[in-house]
CSV table of C-alpha atoms in Angstrom, one decimal:
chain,number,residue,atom,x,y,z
A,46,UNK,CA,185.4,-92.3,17.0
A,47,UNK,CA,187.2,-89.6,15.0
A,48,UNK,CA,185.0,-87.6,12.2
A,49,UNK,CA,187.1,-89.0,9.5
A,50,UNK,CA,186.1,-92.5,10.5
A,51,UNK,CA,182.8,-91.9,11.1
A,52,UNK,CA,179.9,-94.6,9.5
A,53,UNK,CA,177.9,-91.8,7.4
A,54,UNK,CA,180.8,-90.5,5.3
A,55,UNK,CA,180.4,-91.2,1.8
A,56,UNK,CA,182.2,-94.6,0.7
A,57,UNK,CA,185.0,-94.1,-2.0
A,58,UNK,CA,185.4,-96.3,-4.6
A,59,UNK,CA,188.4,-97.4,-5.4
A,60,UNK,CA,190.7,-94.6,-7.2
A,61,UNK,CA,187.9,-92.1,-7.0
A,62,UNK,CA,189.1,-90.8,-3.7
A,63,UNK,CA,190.4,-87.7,-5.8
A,64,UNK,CA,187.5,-87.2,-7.4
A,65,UNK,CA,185.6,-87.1,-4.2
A,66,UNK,CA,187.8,-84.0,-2.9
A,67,UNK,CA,187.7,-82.4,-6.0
A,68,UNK,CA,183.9,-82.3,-5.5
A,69,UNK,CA,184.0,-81.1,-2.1
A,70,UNK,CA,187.1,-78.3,-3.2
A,71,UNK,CA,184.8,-76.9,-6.0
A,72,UNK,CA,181.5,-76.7,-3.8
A,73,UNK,CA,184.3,-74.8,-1.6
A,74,UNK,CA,184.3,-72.2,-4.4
A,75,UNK,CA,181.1,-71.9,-5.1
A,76,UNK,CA,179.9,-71.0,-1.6
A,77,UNK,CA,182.8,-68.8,-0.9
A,78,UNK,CA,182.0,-66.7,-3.7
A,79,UNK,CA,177.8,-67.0,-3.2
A,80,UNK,CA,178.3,-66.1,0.7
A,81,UNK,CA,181.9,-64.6,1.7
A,82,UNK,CA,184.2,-66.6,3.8
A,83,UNK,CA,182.8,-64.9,6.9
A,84,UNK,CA,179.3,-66.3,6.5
A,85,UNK,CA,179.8,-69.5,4.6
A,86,UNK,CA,179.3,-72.5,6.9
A,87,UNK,CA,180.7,-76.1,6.7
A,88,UNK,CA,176.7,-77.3,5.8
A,89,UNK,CA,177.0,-74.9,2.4
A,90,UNK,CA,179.7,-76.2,1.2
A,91,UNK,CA,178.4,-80.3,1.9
A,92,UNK,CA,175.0,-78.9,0.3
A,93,UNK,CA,176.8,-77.9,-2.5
A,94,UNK,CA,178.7,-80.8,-3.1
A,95,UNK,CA,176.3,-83.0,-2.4
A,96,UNK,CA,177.9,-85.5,0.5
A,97,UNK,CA,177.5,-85.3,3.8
A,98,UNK,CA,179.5,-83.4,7.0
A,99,UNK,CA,181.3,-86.7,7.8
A,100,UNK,CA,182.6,-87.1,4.4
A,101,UNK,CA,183.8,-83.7,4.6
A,102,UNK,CA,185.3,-83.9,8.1
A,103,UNK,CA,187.4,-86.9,6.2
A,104,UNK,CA,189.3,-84.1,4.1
A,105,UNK,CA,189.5,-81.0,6.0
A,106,UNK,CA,189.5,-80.4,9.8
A,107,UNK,CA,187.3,-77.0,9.2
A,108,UNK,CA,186.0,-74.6,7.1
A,109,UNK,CA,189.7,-72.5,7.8
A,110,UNK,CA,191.5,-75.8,6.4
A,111,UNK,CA,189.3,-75.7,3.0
A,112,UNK,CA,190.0,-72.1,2.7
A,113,UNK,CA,193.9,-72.2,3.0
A,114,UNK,CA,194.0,-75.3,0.4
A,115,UNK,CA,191.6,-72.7,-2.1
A,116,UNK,CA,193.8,-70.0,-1.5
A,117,UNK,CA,197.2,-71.7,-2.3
A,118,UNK,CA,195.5,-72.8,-5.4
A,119,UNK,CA,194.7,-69.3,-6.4
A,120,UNK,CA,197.9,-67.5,-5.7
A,121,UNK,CA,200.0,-69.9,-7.8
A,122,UNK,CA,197.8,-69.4,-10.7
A,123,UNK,CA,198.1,-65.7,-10.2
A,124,UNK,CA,201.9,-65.9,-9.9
A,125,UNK,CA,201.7,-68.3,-12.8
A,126,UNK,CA,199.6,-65.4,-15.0
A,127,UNK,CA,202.3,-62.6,-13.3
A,128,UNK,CA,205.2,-64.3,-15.2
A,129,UNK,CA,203.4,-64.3,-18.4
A,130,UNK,CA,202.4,-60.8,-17.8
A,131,UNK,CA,206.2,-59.9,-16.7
A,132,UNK,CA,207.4,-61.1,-20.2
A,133,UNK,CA,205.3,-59.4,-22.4
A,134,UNK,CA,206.9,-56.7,-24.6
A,135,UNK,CA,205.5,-54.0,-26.6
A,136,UNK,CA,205.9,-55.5,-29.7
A,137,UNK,CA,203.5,-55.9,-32.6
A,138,UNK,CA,201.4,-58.4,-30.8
A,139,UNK,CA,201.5,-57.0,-27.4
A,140,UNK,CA,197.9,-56.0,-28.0
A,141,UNK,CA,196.6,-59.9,-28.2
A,142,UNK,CA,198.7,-60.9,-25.8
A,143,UNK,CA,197.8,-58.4,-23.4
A,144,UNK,CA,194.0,-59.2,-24.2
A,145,UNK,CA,194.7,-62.6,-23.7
A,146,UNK,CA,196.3,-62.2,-20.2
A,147,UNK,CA,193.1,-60.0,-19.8
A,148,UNK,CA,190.8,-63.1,-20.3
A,149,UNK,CA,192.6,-65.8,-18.6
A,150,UNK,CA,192.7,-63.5,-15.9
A,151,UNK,CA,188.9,-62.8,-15.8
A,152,UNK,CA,188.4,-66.0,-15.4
A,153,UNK,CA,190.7,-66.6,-12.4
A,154,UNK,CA,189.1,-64.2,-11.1
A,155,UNK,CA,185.9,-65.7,-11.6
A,156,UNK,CA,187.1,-69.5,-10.2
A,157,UNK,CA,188.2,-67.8,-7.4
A,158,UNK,CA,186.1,-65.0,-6.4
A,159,UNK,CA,185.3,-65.9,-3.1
A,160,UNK,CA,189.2,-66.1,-1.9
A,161,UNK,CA,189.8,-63.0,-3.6
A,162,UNK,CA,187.4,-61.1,-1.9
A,163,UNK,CA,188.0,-62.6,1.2
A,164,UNK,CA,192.3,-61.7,1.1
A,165,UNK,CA,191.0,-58.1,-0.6
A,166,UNK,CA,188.6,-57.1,2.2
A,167,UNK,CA,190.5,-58.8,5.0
A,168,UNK,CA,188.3,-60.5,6.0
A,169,UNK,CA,190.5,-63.9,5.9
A,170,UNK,CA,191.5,-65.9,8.7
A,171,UNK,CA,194.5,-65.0,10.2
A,172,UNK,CA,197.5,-67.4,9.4
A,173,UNK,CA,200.9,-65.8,8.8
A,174,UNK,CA,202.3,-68.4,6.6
A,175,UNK,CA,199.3,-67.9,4.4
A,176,UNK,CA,198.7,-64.3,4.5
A,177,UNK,CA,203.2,-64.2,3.3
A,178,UNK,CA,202.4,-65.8,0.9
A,179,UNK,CA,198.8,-63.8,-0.2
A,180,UNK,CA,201.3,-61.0,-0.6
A,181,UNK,CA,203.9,-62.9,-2.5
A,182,UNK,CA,201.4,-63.2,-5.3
A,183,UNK,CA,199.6,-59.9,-5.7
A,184,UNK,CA,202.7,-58.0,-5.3
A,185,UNK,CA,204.1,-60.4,-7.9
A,186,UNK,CA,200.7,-59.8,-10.3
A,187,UNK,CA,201.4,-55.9,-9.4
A,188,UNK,CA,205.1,-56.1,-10.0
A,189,UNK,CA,204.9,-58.0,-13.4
A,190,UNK,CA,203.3,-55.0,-14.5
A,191,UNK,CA,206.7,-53.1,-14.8
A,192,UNK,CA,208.1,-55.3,-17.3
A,193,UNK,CA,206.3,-54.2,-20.1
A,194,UNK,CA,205.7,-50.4,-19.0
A,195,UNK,CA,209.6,-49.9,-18.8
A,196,UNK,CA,210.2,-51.9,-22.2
A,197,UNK,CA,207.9,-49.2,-23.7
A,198,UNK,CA,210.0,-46.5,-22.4
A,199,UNK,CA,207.0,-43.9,-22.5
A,200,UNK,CA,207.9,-40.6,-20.5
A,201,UNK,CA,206.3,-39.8,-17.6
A,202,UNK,CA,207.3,-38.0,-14.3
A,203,UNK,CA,204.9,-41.1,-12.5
A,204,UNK,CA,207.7,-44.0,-11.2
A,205,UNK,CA,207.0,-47.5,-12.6
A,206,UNK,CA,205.9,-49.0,-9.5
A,207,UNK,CA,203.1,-46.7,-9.1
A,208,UNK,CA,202.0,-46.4,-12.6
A,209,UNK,CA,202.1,-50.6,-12.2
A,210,UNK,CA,199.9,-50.4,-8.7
A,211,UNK,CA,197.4,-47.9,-10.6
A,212,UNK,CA,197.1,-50.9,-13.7
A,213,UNK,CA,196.6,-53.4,-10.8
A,214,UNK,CA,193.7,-52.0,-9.7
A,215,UNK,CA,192.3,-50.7,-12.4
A,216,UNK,CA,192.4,-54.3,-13.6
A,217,UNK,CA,191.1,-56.1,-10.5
A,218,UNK,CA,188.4,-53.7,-10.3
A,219,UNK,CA,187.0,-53.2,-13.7
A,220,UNK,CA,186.4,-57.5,-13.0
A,221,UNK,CA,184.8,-57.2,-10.2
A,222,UNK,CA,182.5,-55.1,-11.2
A,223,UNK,CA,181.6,-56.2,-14.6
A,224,UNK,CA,181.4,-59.5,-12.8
A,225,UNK,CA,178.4,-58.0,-10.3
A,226,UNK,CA,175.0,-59.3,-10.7
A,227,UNK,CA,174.1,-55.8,-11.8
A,228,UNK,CA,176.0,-55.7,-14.6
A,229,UNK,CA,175.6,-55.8,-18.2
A,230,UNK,CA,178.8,-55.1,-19.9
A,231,UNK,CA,179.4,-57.8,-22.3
A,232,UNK,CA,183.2,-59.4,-21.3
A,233,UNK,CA,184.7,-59.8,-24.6
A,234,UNK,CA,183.8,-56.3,-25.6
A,235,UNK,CA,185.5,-55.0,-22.3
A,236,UNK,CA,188.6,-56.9,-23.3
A,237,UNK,CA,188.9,-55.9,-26.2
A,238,UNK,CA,188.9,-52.0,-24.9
A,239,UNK,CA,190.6,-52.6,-22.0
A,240,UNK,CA,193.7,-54.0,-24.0
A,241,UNK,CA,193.6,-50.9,-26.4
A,242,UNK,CA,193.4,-48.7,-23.2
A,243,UNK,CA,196.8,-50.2,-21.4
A,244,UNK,CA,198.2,-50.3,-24.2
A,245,UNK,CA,197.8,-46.2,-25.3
A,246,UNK,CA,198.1,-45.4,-21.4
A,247,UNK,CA,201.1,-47.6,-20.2
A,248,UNK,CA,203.1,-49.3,-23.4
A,249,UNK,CA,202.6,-46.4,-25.8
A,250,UNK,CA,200.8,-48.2,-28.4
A,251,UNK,CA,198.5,-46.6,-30.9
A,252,UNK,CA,195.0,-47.3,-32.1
A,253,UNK,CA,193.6,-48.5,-35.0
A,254,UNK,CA,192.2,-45.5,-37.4
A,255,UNK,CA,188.5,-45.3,-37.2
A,256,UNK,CA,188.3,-47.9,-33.9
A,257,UNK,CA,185.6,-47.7,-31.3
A,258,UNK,CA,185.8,-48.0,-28.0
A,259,UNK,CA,182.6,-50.2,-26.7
A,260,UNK,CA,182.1,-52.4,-23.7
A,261,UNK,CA,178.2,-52.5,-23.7
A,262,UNK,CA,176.2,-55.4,-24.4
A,263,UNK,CA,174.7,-53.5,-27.5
């Protein structure tokens, strides 16, 4: 008897097959980012969800299968939010727009911690196909970058490409550590900053007389 026929998976209703999968794709997220991919098991992610192995076994061969379906699912959001970064201009809404690129990708990077971390520290499973297309879509996010730092035309003997690398991370780290259980920073706040910072640094925008920069809770 194969695992996907097996007696104790969960029965499906009718057109709720979906919604069972769902369940099981989301616990996927949630025990990536509680445990790392290297130390979540197949019995986290059924706990999570709430179903049993069988029922899980019907949807993905492994714990590897469950990953590669998360991580297609993250890069084309993040090459989704690099072409709405790449078209943004230094105009006289740059600065909202650039905030709001800010929280949408904060909370990608929230839905998705787990797979992040895991293609970030290398500590994915090795697939080829996958790991092309892993650098299809930070290069993309990294690359987008250049769009609006060469529309500003701002002087500076640092090329494009690395002055775009040096946003990258400074993005993608600032998240994950004001995402850390041991910190305080109040998001919104650092958003706010954050978009006033790229914006003076890399699209040569000015700030408001009298502003404050503040990313505290307080």
């Amino acid at each position: 008897m194969s695992r996907g026929s097996s007696p104790l998976a969960e029965p499906v209703p009718a057109g709720q097959e979906s919604g069972l999968r769902s369940r099981l794709t989301e616990a996927g997220l949630a025990a990536f980012a509680r445990h790392g991919y290297a130390k979540t098991t197949v019995d986290d992610v059924i706990r999570q969800a709430g179903t049993s192995r069988a029922t899980f076994y019907r949807y993905f061969e492994n714990k590897r299968a469950l990953f590669h379906e998360l991580s297609g699912d993250c890069f084309r959001e993040l090459r989704a939010l690099a072409d709405r970064l790449g078209a943004l201009r230094p105009e006289e809404d740059a600065r909202a727009r650039l905030r709001l690129f800010l929280a949408d990708y904060d909370a990608l990077h929230v839905r998705f911690s787990g797979v992040i971390r895991a293609w970030t520290d290398n500590v994915a499973p090795l697939d080829p196909e996958l790991a092309k297309e892993a650098d299809t879509a930070f290069v993309k996010l990294v690359t987008a970058f250049c769009g609006p730092i060469d529309a500003a035309g701002t002087a500076s003997d640092v090329p494009t490409e690395l002055r775009a690398a040096l946003l990258y991370v400074v993005v993608e780290r600032i998240h994950f550590y004001a995402r850390s259980q041991y910190s305080d920073i109040d998001i919104d706040r650092l958003h706010d900053t954050l978009a006033v910072m790229i914006q003076r640094a890399f699209f040569g925008g000015g700030v408001p007389t009298g502003s404050r920069l503040r990313i505290g809770g307080r």
